[in-house]
Coordinates of C-alpha atoms and ligand atoms in Angstrom, one line a residue:
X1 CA -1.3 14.5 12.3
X2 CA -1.3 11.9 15.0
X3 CA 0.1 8.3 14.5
X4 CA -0.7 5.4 16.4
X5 CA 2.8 4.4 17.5
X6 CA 3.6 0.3 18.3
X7 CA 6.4 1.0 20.6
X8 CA 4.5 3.5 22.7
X9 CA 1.0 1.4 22.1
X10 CA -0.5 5.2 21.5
X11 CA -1.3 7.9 19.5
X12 CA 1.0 10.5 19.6
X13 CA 1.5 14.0 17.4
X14 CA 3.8 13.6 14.9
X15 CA 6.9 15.3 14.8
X16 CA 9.7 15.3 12.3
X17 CA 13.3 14.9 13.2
X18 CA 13.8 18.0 10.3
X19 CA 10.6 20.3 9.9
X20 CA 8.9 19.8 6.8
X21 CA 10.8 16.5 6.0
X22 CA 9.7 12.5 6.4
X23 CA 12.3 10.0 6.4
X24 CA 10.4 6.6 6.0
X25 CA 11.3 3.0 5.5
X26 CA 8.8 0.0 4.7
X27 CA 10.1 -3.5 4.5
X28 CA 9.5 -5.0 0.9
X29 CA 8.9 -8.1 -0.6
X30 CA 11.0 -10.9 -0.4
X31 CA 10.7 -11.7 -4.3
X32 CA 10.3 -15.3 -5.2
X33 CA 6.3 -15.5 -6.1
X34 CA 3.4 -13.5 -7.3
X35 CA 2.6 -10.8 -4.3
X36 CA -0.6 -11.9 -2.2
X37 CA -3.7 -9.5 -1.8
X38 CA -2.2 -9.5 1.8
X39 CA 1.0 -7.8 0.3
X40 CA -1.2 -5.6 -1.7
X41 CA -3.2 -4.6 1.1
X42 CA 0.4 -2.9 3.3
X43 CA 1.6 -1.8 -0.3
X44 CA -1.7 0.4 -0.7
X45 CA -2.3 1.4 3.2
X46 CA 1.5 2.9 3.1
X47 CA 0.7 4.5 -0.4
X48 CA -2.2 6.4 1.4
X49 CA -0.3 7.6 4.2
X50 CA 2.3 9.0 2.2
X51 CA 0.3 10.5 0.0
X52 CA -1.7 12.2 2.9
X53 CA 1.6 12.9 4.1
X54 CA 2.8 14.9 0.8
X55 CA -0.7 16.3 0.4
X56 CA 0.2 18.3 4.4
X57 CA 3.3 19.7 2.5
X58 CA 6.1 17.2 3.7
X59 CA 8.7 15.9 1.8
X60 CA 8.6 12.3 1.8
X61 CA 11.9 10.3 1.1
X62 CA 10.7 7.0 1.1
X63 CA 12.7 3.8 1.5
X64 CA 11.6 0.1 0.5
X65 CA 13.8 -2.9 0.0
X66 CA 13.6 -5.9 -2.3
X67 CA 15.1 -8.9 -0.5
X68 CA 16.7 -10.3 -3.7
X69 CA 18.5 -13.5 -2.1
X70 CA 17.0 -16.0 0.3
X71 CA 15.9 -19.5 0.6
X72 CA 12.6 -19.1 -0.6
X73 CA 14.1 -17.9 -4.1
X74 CA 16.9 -20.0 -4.2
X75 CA 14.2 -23.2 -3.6
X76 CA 12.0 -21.3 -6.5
X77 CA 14.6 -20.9 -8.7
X78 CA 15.3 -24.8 -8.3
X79 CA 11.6 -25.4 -8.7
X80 CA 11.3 -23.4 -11.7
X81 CA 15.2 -24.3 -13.4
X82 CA 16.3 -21.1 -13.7
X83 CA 18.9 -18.5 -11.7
X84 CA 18.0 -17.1 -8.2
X85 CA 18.4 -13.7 -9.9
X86 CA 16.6 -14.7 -13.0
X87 CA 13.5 -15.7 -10.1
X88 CA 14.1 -12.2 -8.0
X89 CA 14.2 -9.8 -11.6
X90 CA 11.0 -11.6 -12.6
X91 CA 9.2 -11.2 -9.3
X92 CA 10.7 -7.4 -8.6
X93 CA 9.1 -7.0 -12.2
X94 CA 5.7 -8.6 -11.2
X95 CA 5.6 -6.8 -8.1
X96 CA 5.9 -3.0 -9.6
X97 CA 3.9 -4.2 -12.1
X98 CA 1.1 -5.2 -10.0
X99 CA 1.3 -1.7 -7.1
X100 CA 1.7 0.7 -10.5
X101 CA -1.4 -1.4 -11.9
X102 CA -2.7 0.0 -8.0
X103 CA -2.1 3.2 -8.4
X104 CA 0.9 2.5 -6.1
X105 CA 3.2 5.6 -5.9
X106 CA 7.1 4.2 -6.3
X107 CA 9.4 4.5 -4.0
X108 CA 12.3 7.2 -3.6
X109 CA 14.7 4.4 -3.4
X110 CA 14.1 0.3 -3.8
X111 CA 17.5 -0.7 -2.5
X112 CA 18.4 -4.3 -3.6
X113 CA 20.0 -6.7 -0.9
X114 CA 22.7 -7.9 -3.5
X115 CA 23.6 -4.5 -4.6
X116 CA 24.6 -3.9 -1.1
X117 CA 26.8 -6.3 0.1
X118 CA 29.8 -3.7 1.2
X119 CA 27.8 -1.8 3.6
X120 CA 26.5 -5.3 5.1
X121 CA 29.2 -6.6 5.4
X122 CA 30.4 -3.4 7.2
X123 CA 27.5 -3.3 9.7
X124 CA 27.7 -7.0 10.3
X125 CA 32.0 -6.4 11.6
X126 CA 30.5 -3.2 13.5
X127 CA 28.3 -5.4 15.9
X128 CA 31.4 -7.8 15.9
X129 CA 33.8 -5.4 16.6
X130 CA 31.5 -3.5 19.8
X131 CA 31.1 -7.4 20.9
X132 CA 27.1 -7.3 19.9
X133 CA 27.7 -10.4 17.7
X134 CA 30.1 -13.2 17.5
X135 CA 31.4 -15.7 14.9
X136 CA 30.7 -18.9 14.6
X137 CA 31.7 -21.7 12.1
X138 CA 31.1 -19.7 9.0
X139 CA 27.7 -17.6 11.1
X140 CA 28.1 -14.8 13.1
X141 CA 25.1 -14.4 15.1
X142 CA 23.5 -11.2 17.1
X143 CA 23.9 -11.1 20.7
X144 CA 20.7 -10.6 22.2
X145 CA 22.2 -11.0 25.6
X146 CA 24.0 -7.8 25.1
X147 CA 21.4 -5.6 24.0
X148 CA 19.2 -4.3 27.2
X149 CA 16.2 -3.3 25.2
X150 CA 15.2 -6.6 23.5
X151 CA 11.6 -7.0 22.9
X152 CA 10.7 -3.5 23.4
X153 CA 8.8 -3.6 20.1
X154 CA 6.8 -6.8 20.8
X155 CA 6.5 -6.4 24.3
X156 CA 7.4 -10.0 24.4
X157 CA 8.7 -11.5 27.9
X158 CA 12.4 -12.8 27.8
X159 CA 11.1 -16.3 28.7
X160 CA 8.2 -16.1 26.3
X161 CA 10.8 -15.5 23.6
X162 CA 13.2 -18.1 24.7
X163 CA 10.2 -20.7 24.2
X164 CA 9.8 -19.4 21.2
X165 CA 13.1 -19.3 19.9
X166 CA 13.8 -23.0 21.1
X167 CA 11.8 -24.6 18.3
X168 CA 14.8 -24.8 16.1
X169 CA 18.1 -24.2 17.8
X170 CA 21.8 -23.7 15.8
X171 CA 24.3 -25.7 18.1
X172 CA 26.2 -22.8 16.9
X173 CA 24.0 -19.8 18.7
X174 CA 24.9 -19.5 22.2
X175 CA 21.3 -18.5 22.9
X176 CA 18.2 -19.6 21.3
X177 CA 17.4 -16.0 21.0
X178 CA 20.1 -15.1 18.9
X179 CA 19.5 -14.5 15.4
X180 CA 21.8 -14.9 12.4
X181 CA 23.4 -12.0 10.7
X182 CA 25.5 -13.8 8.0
X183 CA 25.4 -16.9 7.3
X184 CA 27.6 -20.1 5.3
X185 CA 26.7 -20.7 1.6
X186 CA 26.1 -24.5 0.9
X187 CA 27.0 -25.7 -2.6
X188 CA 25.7 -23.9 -5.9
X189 CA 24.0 -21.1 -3.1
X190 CA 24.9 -17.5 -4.4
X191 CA 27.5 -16.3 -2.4
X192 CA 29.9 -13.4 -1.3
X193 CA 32.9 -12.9 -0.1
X194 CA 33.4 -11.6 3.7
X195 CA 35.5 -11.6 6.9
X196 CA 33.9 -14.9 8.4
X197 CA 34.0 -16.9 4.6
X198 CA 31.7 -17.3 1.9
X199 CA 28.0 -17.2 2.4
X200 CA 25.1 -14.5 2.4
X201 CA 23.3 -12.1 4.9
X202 CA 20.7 -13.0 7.2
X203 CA 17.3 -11.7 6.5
X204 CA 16.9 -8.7 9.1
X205 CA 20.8 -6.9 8.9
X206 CA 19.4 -6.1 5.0
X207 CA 16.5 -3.3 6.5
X208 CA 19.1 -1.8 8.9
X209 CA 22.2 -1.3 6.3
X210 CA 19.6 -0.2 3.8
X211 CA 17.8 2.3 6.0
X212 CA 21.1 3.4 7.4
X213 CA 21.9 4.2 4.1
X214 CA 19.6 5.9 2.7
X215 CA 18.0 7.7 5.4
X216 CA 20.6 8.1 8.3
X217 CA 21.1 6.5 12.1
X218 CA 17.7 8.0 12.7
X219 CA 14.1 7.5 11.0
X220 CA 11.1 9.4 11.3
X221 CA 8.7 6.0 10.6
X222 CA 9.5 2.7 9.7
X223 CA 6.5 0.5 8.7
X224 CA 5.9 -3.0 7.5
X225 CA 3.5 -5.8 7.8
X226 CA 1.8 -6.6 11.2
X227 CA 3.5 -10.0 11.4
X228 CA 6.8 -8.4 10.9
X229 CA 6.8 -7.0 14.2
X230 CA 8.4 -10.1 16.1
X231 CA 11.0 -11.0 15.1
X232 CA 12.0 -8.9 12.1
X233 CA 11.3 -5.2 13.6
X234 CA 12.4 -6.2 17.0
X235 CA 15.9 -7.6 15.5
X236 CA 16.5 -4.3 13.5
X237 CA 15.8 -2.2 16.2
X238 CA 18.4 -4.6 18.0
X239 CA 21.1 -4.2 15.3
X240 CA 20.4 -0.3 14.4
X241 CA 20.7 0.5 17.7
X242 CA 23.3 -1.4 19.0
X243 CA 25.7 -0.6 15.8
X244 CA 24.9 3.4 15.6
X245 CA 24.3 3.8 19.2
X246 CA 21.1 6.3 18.4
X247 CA 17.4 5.1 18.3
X248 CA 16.6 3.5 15.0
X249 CA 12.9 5.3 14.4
X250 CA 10.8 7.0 16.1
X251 CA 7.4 6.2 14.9
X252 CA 6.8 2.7 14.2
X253 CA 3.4 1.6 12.1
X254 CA 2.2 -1.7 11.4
X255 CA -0.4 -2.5 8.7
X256 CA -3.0 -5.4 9.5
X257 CA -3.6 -8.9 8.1
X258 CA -5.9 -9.6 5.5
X259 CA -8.4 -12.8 6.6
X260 CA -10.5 -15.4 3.9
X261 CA -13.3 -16.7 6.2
X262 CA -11.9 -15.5 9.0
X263 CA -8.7 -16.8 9.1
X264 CA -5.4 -14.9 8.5
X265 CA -4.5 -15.4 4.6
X266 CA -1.6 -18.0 4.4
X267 CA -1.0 -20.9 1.4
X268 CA -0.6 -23.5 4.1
X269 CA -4.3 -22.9 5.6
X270 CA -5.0 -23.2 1.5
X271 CA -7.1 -20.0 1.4
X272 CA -4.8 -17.4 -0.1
X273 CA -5.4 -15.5 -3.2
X274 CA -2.7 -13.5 -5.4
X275 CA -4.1 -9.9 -6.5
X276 CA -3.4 -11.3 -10.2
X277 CA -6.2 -13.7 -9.4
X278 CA -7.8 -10.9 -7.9
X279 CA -7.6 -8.7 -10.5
X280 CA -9.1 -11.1 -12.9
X281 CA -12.4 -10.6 -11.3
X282 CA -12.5 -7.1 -10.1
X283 CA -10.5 -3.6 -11.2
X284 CA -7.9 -2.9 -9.7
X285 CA -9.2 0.6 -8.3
X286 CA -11.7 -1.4 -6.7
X287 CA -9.2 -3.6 -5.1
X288 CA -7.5 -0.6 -3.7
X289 CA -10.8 1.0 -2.8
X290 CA -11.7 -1.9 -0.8
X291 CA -8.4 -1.8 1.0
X292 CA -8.9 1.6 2.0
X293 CA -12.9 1.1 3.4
X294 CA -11.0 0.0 6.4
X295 CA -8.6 1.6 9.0
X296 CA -5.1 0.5 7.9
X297 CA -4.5 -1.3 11.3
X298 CA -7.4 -3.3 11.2
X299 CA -7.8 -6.7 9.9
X300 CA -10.1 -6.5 7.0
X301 CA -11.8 -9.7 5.5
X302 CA -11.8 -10.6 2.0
X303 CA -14.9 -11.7 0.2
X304 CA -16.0 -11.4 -3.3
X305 CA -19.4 -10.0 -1.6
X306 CA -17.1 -7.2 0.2
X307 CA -15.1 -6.2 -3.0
X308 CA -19.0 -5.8 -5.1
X309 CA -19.9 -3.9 -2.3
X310 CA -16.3 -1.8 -2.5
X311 CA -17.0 -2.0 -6.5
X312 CA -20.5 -0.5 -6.1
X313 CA -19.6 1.8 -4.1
X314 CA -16.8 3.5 -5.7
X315 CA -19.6 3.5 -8.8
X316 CA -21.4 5.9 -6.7
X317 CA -18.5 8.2 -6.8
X318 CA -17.8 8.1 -10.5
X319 CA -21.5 8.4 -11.1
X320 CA -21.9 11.7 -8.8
X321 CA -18.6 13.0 -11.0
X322 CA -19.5 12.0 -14.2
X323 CA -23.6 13.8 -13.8
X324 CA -21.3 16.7 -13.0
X325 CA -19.7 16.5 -16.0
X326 CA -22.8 15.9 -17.7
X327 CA -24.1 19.0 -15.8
X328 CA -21.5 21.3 -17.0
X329 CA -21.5 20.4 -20.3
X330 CA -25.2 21.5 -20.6
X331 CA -26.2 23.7 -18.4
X332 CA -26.4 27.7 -19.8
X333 CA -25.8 29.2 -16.5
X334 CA -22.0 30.4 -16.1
X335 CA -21.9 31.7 -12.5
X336 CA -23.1 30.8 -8.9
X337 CA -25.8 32.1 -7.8
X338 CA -26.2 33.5 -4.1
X339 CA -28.0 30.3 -3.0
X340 CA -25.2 28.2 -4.6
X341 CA -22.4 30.3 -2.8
X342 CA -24.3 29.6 0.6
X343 CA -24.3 25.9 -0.4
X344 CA -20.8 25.6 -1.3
X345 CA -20.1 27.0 2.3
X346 CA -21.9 23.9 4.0
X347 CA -19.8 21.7 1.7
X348 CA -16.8 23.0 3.2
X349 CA -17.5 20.4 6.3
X350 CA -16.6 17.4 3.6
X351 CA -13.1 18.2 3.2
X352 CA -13.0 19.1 7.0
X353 CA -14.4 16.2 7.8
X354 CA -11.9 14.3 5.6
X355 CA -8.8 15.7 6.7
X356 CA -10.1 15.4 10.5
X357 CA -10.4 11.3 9.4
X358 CA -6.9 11.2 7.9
X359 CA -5.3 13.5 10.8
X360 CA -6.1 10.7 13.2
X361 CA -4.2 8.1 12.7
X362 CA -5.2 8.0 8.7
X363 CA -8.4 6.5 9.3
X364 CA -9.2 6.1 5.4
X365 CA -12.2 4.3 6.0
X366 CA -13.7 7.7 7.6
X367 CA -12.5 9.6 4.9
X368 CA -14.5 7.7 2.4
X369 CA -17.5 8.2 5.0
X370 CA -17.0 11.8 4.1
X371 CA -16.6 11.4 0.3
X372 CA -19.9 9.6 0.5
X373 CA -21.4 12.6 2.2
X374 CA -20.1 14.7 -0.3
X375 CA -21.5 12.5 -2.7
X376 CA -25.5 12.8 -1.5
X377 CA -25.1 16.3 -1.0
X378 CA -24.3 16.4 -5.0
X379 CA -27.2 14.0 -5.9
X380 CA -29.7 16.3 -3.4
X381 CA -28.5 19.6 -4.8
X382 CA -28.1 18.5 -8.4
X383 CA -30.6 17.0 -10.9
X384 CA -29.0 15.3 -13.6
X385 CA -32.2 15.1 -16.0
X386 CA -32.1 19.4 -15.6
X387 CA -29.2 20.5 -16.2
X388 CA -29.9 23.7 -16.5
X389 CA -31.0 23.9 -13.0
X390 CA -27.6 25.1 -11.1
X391 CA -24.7 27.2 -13.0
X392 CA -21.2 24.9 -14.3
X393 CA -19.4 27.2 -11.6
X394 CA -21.2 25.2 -9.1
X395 CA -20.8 21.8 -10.7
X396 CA -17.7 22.6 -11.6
X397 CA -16.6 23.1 -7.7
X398 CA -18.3 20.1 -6.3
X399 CA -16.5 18.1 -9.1
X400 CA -12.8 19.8 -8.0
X401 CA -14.0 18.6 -4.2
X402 CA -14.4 15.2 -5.5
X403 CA -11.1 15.0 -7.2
X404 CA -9.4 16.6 -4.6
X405 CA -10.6 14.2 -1.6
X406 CA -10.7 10.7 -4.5
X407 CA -7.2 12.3 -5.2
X408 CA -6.1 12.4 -1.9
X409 CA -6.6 8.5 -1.6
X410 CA -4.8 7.8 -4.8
X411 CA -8.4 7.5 -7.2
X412 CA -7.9 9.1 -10.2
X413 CA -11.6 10.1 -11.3
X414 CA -9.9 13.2 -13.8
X415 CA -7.8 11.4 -15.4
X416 CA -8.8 10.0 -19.1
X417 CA -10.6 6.9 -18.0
X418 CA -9.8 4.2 -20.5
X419 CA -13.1 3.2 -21.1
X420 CA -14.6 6.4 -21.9
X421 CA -13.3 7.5 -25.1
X422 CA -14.6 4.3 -26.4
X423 CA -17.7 4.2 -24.6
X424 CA -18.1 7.9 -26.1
X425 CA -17.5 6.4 -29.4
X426 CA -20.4 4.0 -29.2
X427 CA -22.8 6.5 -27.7
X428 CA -21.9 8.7 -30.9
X429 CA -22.4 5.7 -33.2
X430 CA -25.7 5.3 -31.3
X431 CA -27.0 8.2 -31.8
X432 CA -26.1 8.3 -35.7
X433 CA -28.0 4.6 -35.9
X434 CA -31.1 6.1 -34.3
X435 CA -30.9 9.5 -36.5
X436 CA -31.1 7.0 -39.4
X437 CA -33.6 5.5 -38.1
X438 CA -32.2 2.1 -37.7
X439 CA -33.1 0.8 -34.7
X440 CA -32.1 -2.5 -34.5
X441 CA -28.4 -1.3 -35.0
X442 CA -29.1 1.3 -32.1
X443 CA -30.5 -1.6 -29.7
X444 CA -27.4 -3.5 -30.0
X445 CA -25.3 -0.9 -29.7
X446 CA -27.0 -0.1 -25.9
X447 CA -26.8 -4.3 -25.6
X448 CA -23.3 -4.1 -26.7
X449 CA -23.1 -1.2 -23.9
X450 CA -25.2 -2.8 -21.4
X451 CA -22.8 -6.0 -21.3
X452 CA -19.7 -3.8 -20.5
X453 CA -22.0 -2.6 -17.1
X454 CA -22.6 1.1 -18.9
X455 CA -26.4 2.0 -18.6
X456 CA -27.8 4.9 -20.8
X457 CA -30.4 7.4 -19.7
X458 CA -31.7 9.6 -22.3
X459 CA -32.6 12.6 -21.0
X460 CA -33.8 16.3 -22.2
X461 CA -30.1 17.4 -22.5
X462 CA -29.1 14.0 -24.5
X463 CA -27.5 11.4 -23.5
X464 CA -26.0 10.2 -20.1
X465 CA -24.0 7.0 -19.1
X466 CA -23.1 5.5 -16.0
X467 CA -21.7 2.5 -14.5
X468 CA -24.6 -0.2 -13.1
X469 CA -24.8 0.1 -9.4
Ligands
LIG501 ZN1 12.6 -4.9 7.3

């Protein structure tokens, strides 16, 4: 497997710290709204590299905070009159709701930042007490001065950063550049208890206690968001390293933004879109197949045009699966024959071809170029109105391939698909209409059918159904 690696700006071959064993931390959500298709987008790109990951036979311990106290909720829970932790449960709610509605694989461990608080605290008086931070009415700040490596990550120039930084500047910070690691409560804020008085923990000391914790000094990956690279990543690296004295991860990955007419998603440019409001106009395996039709470091752009296109496309695959279905279920041959064997041989270069995609960087939108492949070579060496042409043996592998690679990506094609026990059930009631001869009850049935996207095709061996392209 090779990873493209920010802090080397290459692709490199991964190797564990422990054979067999990856230690990974993604930064979460900060919970105080809905999560935007943006979110979704990182949520699902990590998703696939794990899986990929677990699929090569490593075991995957994988890491993602909830940053459950921050301005942003304490200003929503204002907004909408009830607690700051009444506004983060509801959102940490939303937020697995909405990545288990995507097929979204939980993670090992969600740490919370208020359920940590000791261990904070602890790394916060570590800096202090190696002189990497220093209090400062009520703050205590990180001392970039004193770390050598600042900016490594970014590859941002000292003065750059300083012009940066200068934009809003705490009399209290004796640099601009320095960044807060605890800061004062103000009245009615939640609050804890600590060496330098009341208050909370900056934003950034959370990801570094929490991946301390749970995976040790030293990560394999840690991945996040491609605007979390400066300054977030570049001030944990800063604290991680500076408090355990041992690099903080090896492999760093950054997912890419998610554009609306070509312009990064944000509310303030007024063209951002939740996935709820998403998912009110397209299925939710679509939405994740969309994300995937591009390389997870790539912007993608999001159109309704693009997610039809991602919808019909993903048709094709459940199409291809379910004539093999059909296939199997009427055909009379059992076993392959020798010119099926020699075709099964060829199809070994889809799965190849697929795990050569994903090995290079998981480049899922080449691995869907080879499920697609596999997909002709089913509808040129399978006839779905003659059944009886190729033995269920042969179907019946083709279909595992498909589930295998659709598996791979996180598509569940085997599973019981919702709609098809009752689209089963109307076929059947179909059928029994136009046995008895009344047609008009059998037309509306197919109308009924029709308006749900289901076509029918009646062929020799009965009836077939399949989504409209
Ligand atoms: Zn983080």
């Amino acid at each position: 497997m090779k990873i493209y690696n920010t802090m080397t700006r290459r692709k490199e071959d991964f190797v564990p710290i422990t054979p067999g064993e990856i230690k990974m931390y993604t930064c979460g959500q900060t919970v105080y709204n809905d999560i935007h298709i943006g979110n979704a987008r990182f949520y699902v790109a990590f998703d696939a590299i794990r899986r990929y990951m677990e699929y090569k036979g490593y075991r995957v311990r994988f890491v993602q905070n909830f940053t459950d106290v921050d301005d942003k909720i304490i200003r929503r829970a204002s907004e909408e009159k009830i607690t700051p932790q009444e506004v983060a449960e509801k959102y940490i709610r939303h937020t697995l709701e909405d990545t288990d509605a995507l097929s979204v694989t939980r993670a090992t461990v969600n740490p919370l930042a208020t359920e940590e608080m000791p261990e904070i605290i602890k790394m916060v008086q570590t800096l202090v007490d190696k002189g990497f931070a220093y209090a400062a009415n009520g703050h205590v700040f990180f001392d970039t001065s004193k770390s050598a490596e600042y900016g490594k990550l970014s590859k941002k120039q000292i003065d750059e950063l300083e012009a940066g930084a200068r934009v809003e500047v705490n009399p209290d910070k004796r640099s601009p550049m320095d960044f807060v690691l605890w800061k004062p409560d103000k009245p009615g804020d939640p609050k804890w208890e600590s060496p330098w008085g009341t208050g909370r923990p900056g934003w950034h000391i959370e990801c570094s206690t929490m991946a301390k914790k749970y995976l040790g000094e030293t990560i394999d990956i840690h991945g996040g968001g491609q605007d979390l690279m400066f300054p977030h990543h570049e001030n944990e690296i800063a604290q991680s390293e500076a408090a355990n004295g041992a690099e903080f991860a090896r492999y760093w990955m950054h997912s890419g933004i998610i554009t609306s007419g070509h312009k990064k998603m944000s509310k303030s440019v007024g063209n951002f879109s939740t996935l709820r409001e998403v998912a009110e106009k397209f299925p939710y395996d679509v939405i994740r197949f969309f994300f995937l039709s591009g390389h997870y470091r790539m912007p993608i752009e999001y159109s309704e045009e693009l997610l039809a296109s991602a919808q019909s496309g993903l048709t094709r695959i459940k199409n291809a699966r379910g004539a093999l279905a059909f296939i199997m279920e009427n055909t009379e041959k059992p076993a392959l024959s020798d010119a099926e064997k020699a075709l099964l041989s060829q199809a070994e270069r889809f799965p190849a071809g697929f795990e050569a995609a994903m090995d290079d960087d998981f480049n899922t939108a080449d691995a869907i170029t080879a499920i697609f492949e596999l997909v002709r070579f089913i509808h040129s060496n399978t006839d779905v109105n003659n059944p009886g042409g190729v033995s269920r043996a042969f179907a019946e592998a083709l279909m595992a391939q498909t589930d295998k690679l659709c598996g791979i990506l996180g598509f569940d094609l085997s599973g019981p698909q919702q709609t098809d026990a009752e689209v089963e059930a109307l076929i059947a009631q179909r059928q029994a209409a136009r046995k008895n001869k009344d047609w008009a009850a059998a037309d509306r049935i197919r109308d009924e059918l029709n308006a749900r996207g289901i076509v029918l095709e009646d062929t020799a061996g009965g009836v077939r159904w399949s989504y409209k392209k």
